[in-house]
Coordinates of C-alpha atoms in Angstrom, one line a residue:
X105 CA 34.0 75.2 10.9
X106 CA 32.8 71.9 10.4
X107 CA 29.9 70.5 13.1
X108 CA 30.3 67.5 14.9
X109 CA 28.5 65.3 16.6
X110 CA 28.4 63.7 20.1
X111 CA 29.0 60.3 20.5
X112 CA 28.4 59.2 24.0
X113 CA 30.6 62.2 26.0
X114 CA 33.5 60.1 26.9
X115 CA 36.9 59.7 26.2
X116 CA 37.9 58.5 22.9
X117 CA 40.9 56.1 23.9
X118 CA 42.5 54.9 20.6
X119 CA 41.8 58.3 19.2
X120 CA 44.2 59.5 22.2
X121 CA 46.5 56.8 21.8
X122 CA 47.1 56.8 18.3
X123 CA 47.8 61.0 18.9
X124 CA 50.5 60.1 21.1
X125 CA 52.0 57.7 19.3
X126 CA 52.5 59.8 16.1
X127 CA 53.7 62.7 18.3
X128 CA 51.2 65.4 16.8
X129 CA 49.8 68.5 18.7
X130 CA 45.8 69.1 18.9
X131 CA 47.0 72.1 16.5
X132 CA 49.6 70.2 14.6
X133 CA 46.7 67.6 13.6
X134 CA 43.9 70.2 13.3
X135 CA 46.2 71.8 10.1
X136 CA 47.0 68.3 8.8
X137 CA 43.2 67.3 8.5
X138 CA 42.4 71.0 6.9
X139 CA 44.9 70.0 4.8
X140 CA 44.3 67.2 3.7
X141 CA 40.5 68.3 3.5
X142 CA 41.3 70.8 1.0
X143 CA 43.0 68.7 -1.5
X144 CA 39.8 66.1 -1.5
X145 CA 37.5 69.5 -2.3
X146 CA 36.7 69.7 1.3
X147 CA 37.3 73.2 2.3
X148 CA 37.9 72.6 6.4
X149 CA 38.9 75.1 9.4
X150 CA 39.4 72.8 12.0
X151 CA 41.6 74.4 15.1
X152 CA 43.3 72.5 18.1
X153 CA 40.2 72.8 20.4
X154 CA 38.3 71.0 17.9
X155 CA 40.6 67.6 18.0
X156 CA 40.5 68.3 21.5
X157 CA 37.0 67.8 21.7
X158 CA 37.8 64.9 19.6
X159 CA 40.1 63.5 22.0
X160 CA 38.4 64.2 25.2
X161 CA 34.9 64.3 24.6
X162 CA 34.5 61.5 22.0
X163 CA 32.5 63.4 19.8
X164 CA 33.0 62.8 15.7
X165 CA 32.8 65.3 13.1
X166 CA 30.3 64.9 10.5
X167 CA 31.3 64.4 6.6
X168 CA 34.3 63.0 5.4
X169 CA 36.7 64.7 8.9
X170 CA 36.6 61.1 10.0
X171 CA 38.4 60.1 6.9
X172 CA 40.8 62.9 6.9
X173 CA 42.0 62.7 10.4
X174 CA 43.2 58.9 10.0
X175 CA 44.7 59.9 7.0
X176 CA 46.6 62.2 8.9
X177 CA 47.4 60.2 11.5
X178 CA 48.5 57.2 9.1
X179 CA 50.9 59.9 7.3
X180 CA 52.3 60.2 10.8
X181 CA 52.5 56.5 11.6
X182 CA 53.6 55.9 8.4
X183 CA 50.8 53.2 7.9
X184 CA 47.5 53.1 6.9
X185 CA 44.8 53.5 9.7
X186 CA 40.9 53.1 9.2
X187 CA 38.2 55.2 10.7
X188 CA 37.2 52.1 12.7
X189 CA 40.9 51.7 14.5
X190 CA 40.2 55.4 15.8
X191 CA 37.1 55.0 17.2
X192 CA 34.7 57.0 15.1
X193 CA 32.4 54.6 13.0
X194 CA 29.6 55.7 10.2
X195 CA 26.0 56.8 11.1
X196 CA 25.3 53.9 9.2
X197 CA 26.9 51.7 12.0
X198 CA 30.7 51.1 11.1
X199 CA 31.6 48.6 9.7
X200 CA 29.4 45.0 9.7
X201 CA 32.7 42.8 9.0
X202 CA 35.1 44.5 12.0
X203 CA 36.8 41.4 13.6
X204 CA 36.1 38.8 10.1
X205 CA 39.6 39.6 9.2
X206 CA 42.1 37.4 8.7
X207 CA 45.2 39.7 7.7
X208 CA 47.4 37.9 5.7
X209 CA 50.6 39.7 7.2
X210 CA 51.0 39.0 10.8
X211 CA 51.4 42.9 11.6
X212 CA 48.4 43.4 10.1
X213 CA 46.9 41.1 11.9
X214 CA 47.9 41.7 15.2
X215 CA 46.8 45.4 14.7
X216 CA 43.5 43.8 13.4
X217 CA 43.3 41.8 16.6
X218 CA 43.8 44.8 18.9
X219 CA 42.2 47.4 17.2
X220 CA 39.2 44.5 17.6
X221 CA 39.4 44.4 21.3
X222 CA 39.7 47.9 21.9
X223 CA 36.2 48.8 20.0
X224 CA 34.6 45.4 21.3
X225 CA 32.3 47.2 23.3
X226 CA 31.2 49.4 20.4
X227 CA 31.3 46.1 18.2
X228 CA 29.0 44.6 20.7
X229 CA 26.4 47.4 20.9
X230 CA 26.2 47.3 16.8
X231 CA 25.7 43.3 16.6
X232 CA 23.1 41.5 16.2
X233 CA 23.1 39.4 19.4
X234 CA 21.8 36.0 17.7
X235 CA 23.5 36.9 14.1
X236 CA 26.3 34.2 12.8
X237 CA 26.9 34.0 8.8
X238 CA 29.0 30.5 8.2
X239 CA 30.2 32.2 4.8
X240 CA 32.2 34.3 7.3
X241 CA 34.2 31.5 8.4
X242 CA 35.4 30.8 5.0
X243 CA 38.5 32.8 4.0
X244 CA 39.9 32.7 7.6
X245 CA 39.7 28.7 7.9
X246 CA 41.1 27.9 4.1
X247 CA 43.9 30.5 5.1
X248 CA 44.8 28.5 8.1
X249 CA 44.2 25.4 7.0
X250 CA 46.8 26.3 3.9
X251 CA 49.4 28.1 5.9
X252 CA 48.6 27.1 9.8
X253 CA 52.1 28.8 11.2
X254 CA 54.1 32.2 10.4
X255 CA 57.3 32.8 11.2
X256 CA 58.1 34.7 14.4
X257 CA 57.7 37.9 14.8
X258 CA 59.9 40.8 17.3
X259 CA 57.8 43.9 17.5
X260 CA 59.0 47.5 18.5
X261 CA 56.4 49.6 19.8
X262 CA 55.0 50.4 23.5
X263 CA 56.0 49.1 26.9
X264 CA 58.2 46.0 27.1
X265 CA 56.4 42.9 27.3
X266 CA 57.5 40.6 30.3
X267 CA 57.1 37.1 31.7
X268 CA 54.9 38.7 34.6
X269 CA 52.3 39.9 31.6
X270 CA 52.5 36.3 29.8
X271 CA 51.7 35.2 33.7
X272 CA 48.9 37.5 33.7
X273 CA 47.0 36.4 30.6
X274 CA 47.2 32.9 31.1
X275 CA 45.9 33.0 34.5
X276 CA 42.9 35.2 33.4
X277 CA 41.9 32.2 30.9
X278 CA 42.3 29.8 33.3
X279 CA 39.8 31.4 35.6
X280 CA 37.5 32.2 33.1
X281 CA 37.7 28.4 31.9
X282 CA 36.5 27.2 35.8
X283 CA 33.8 30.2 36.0
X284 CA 32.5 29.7 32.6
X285 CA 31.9 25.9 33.6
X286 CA 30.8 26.6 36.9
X287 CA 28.4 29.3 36.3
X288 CA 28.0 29.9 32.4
X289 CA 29.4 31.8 30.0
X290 CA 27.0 35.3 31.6
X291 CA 29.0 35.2 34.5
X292 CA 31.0 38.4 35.7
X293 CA 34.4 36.9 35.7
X294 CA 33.6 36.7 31.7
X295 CA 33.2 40.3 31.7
X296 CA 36.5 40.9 33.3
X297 CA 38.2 38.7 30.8
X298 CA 36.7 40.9 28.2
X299 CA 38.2 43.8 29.7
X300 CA 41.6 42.0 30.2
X301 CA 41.6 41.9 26.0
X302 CA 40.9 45.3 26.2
X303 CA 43.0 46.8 28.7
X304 CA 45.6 44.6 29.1
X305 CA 46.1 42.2 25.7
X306 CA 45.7 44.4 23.3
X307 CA 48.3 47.0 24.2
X308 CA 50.9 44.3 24.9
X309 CA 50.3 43.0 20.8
X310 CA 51.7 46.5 20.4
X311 CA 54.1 47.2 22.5
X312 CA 57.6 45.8 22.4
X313 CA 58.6 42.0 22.6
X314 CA 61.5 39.7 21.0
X315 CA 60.2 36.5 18.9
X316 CA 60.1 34.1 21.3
X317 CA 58.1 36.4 23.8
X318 CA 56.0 37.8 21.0
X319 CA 55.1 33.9 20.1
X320 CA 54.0 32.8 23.6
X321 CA 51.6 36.3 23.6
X322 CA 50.0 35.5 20.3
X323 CA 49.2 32.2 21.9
X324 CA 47.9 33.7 25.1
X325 CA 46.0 36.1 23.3
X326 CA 44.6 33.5 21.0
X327 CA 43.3 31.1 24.0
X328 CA 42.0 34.5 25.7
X329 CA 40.1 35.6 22.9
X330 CA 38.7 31.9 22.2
X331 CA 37.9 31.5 25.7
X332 CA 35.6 35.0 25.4
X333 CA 34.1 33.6 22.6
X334 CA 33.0 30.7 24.0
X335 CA 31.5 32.8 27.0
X336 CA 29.6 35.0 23.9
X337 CA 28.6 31.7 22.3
X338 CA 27.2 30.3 25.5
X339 CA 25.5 33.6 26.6
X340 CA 23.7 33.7 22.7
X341 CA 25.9 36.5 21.4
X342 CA 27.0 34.4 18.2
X343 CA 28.3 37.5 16.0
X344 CA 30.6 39.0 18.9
X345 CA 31.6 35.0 19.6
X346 CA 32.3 34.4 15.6
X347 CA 34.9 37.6 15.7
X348 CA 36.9 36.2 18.4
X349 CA 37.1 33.3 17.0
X350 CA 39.4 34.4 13.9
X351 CA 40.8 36.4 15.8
X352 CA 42.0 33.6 17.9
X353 CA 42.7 31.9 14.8
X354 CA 44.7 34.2 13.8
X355 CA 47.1 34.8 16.7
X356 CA 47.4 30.9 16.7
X357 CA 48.7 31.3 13.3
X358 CA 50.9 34.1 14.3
X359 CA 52.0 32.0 17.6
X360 CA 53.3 29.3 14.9
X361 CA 51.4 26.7 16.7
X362 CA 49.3 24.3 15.7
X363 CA 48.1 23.0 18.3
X364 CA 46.7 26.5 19.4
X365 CA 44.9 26.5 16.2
X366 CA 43.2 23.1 16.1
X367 CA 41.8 23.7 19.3
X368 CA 40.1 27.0 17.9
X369 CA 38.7 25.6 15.0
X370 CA 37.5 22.8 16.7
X371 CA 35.6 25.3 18.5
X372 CA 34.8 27.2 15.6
X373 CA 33.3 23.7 14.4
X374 CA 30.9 23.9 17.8
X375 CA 29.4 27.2 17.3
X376 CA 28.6 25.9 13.9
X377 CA 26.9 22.7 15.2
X378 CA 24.9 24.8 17.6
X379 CA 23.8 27.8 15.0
X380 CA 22.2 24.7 12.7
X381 CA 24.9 23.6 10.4
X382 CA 25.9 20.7 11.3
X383 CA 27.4 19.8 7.7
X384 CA 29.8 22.7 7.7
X385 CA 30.9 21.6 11.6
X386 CA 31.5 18.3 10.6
X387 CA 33.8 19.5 7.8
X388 CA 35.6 22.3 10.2
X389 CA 36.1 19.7 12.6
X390 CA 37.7 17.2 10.4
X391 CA 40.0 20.0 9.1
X392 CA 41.2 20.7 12.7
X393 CA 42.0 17.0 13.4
X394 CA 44.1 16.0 10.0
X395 CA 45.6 19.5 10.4
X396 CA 46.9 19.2 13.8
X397 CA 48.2 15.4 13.4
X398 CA 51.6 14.9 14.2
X399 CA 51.8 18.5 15.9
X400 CA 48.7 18.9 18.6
X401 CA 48.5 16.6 21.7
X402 CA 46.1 13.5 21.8
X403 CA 43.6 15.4 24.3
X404 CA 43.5 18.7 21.3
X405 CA 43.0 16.3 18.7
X406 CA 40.5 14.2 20.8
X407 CA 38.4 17.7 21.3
X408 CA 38.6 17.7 17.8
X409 CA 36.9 14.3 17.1
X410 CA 34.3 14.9 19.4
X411 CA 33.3 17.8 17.7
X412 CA 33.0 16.1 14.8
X413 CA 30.8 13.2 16.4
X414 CA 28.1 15.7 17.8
X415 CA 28.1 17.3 14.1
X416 CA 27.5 14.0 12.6
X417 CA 24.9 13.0 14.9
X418 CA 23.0 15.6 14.5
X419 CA 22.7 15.1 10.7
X420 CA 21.5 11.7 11.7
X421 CA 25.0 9.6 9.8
X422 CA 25.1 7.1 12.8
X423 CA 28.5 5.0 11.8
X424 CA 30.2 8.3 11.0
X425 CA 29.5 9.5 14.5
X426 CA 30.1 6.4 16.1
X427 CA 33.3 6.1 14.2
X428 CA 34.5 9.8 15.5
X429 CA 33.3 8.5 18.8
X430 CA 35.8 5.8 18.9
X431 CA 38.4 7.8 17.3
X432 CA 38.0 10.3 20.6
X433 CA 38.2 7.1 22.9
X434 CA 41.6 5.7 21.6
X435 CA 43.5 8.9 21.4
X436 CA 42.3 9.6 25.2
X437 CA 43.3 6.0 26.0
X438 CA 46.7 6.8 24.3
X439 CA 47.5 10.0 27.0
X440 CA 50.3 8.9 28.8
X441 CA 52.0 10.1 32.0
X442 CA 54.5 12.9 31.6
X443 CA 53.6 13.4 27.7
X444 CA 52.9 17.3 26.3
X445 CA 49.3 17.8 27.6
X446 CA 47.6 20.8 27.7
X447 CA 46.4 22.1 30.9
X448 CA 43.7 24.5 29.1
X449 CA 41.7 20.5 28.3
X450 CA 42.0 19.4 31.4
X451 CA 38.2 18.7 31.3
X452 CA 38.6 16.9 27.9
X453 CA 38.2 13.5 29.7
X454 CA 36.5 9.9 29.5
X455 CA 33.5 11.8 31.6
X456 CA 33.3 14.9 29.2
X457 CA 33.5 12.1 25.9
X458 CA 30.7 9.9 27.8
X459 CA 28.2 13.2 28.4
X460 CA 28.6 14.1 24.7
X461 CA 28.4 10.6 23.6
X462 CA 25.1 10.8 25.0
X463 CA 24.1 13.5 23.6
X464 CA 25.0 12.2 20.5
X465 CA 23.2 9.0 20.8
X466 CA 20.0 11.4 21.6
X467 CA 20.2 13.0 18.4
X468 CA 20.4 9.8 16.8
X469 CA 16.9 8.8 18.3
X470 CA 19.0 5.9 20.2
X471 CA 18.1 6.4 23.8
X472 CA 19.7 3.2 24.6
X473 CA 22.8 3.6 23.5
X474 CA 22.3 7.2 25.2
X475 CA 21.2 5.5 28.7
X476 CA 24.9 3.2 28.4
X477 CA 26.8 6.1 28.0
X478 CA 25.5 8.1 30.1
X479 CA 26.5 5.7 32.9
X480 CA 29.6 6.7 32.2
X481 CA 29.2 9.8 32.4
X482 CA 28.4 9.7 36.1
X483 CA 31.9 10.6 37.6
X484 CA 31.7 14.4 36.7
X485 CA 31.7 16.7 39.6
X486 CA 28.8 18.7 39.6
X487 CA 30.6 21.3 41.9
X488 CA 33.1 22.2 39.3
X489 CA 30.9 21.3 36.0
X490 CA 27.8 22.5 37.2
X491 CA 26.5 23.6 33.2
X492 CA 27.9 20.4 32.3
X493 CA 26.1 18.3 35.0
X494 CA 22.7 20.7 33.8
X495 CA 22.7 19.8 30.3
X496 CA 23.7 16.0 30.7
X497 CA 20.6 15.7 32.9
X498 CA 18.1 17.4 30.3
X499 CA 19.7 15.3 27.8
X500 CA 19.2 12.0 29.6
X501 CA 15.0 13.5 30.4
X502 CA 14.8 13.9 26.9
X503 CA 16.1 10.3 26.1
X504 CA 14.1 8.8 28.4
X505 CA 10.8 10.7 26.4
X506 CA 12.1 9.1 23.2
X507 CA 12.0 6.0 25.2
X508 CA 8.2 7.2 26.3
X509 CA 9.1 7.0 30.1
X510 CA 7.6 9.9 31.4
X511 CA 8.2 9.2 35.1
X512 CA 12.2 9.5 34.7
X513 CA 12.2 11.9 32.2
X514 CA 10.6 14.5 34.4
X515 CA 12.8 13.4 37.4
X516 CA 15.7 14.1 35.0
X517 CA 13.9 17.3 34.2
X518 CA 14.0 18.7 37.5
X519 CA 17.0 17.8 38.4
X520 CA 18.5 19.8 35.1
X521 CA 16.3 23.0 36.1
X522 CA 17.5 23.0 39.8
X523 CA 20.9 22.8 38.3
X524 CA 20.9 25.3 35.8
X525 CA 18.5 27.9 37.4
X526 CA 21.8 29.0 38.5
X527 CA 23.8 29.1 35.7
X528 CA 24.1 31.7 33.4
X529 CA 23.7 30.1 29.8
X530 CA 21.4 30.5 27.0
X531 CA 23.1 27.9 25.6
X532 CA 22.5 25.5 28.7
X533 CA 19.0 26.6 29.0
X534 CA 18.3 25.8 25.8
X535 CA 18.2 21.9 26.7
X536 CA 16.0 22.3 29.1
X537 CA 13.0 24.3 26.6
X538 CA 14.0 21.2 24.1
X539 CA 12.7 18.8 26.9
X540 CA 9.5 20.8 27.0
X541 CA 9.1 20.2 23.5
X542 CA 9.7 16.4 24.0
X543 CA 7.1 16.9 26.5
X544 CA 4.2 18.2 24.4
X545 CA 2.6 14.6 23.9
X546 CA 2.2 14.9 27.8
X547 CA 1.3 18.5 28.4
X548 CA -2.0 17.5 29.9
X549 CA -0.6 15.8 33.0
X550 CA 0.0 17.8 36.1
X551 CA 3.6 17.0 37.1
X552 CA 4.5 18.0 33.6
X553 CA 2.4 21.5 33.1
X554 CA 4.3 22.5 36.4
X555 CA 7.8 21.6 34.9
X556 CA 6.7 23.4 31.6
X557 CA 5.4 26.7 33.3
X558 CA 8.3 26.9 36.1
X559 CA 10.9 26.9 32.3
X560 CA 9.0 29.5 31.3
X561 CA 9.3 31.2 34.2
X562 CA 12.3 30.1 35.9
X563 CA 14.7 30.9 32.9
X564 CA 14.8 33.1 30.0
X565 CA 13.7 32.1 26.4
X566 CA 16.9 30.1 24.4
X567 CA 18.9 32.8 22.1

């Protein structure tokens, strides 16, 4: 018989539920893979207590058994099934591009999408924290910027999917959204959301729904999986954030709304910005604001200007980013009372436009333009945008440096590090170790060697 390997001594759960659903036996399945073995050249011997080992103690069999055993379970399904969707992945490491694809067939895709979240875990553990390729983004953002919406799609599978479930996964993004805000993307709630792909969202993509439920779960899914990649951006995890987020792109597609989508890729366009490629943001950015005109609500299309602005600020084009600027302001002014707006952008406000204005007018060496904004930006609650209120204040230090007062730049300074001492955010924390760069011309002074060392100390190095 064929030796296997032990993976980690648990439970192999899609191996299990993949069994089930093609109704095999341990022994059945054992035959089917020695079968199949033979014809490839493989002699095999494999009996029921060996895919019970499989099953129950997660360990893999070495060679090609993998291979042969989704095989046989895709003969069964009467579809094709990879070695990744049943949980057994190369010594080399699986596979580098699980959660890149962007199925062209929507039940392809929302197998891709929860055969993702299942192995996320896995995924995780295999990534690079820090790692993000912009090429990856390609083929999924021309796909849905050529066909943004399929038609709807009824699914027969597993349990019934309900209004109560559709409930369920809206709520869990809308606390994630207020934790994530209030404590950073590292937070435990962001775990739990995590889980709730795994445990709760992807079973539902395959289990049993008419079109008009199945749409509103693609879009649930899609904001679920973009939220957790936000929390993944945030915490400096860029490879596990850049799989959700076509993932989420996809299910938006899927969802037949457009809206859904521009609000992904405009977030897509972030994690750009902040990974150093500010040109490619600018252009993703841009493709989620003429994409969604005429279909996404002034506030989705507003996120999606402001996007753009930061990109184009950081390469330094000053009337292109002022110009996006003012493009966010009107469509905000143009929100009116009882109009479609959607509660997941709540925050997307005058206050939130005014603290990335800022920001924007920092990159652009312009602390005075920064100062005026940021004078608008004063209204944001701290309680409930606590990151927000962090980064705004290391912004403003750092624009006060450029403007070479030292005196409120460090009071700034302080205030950001009380702030964000408590937050959980790479992302957040890596304002704060750009004001002690802005601070090097000063190092010598007393106040400001106590501000540097206490960063170093007091928070972990930006991811």
């Amino acid at each position: 018989m064929a030796s296997t390997k032990d993976r980690r001594g648990d439970p192999n759960e899609d191996l299990a539920r993949l069994v089930k659903q093609a109704g095999a036996s341990h022994k059945s399945l054992a035959a089917q893979v020695n079968k199949i073995g033979s014809a490839a050249g493989v002699p095999l011997r494999y009996e029921h207590t060996s895919v019970a080992r499989w099953v129950n103690l997660g360990m893999i069999p070495r060679g090609r058994t993998p291979e042969f055993l989704a095989a046989a379970l895709g003969e069964r399904l009467g579809r094709a099934v990879s070695v990744d969707e049943i949980g057994m992945y190369s010594r080399s490491g699986g596979n580098p591009d699980v959660g890149l694809d962007f199925a062209r067939d929507p039940v392809d895709a929302i197998r891709v999408a929860a055969t993702y979240w299942r192995t996320v875990d896995r995924s995780r553990r295999r990534l690079v924290s820090n790692g993000f390729a912009i090429a990856a983004f390609a083929t999924p953002v021309t796909r849905w910027l050529a066909k943004p919406t399929d038609a709807p799609t009824a699914h027969e599978g597993g349990r019934q999917v309900g209004r109560s479930d559709l409930d369920e996964l809206w709520k869990a993004a809308d606390e994630a959204r207020l934790w994530d805000s209030r404590f950073g993307g590292g937070n435990w709630k962001a775990g739990s959301v995590t889980e709730c792909l795994r445990l709760s969202a992807a079973p539902l993509l395959t289990g049993t729904y008419t079109e008009t439920i199945g749409r509103e779960l693609f879009a649930a899914t899609a904001e679920l999986s973009r939220v957790v990649g936000w929390s993944a951006v945030d915490t400096g995890h860029h490879a596990v954030a850049q799989r959700h987020f076509v993932q989420a792109l996809r299910l938006a597609r899927a969802a037949g709304n457009v809206e859904s989508g521009c609000y992904v890729l405009a977030t897509m366009a972030l994690q750009a910005f902040l990974r150093g490629y500010p040109e490619q943001a600018a252009d993703l950015a841009e493709g989620a604001y003429e994409r969604g005109l005429g279909h996404a609500a002034p506030r989705v299309l507003a996120f999606a200007k402001l996007a753009e602005a930061r990109a184009h600020g950081r390469t330094g084009n000053a009337k292109a980013a002022k110009a996006a600027l003012g493009r966010t302001e009107e469509l905000l002014d143009s929100i009116r009372p009882g109009s479609h707006d959607p509660e997941q952008l709540a925050y997307m406000t005058h206050a939130r436009l005014a603290a990335d204005a800022t920001e924007v007018h920092r990159d652009l060496n312009d602390p005075k333009g920064a100062f005026i904004w940021n004078e608008l930006a004063e209204p944001m609650p701290a309680d409930r945008f606590t990151r927000a209120t962090g980064i705004r204040m290391a912004v403003l230090a750092t624009s006060h440096l450029q403007n070479r007062e030292l005196e409120r730049g460090l009071t700034a300074a302080n205030t950001s590090l009380r702030i964000l001492s408590n937050v959980h955010s790479a992302r957040a924390h890596s304002y704060l170790h750009d004001v002690t760069r802005a601070l090097t011309p000063w190092k010598r002074h007393p106040e400001v060697a106590v501000l540097i060392q206490r960063t170093r100390t007091e928070l972990p190095a930006a991811a």
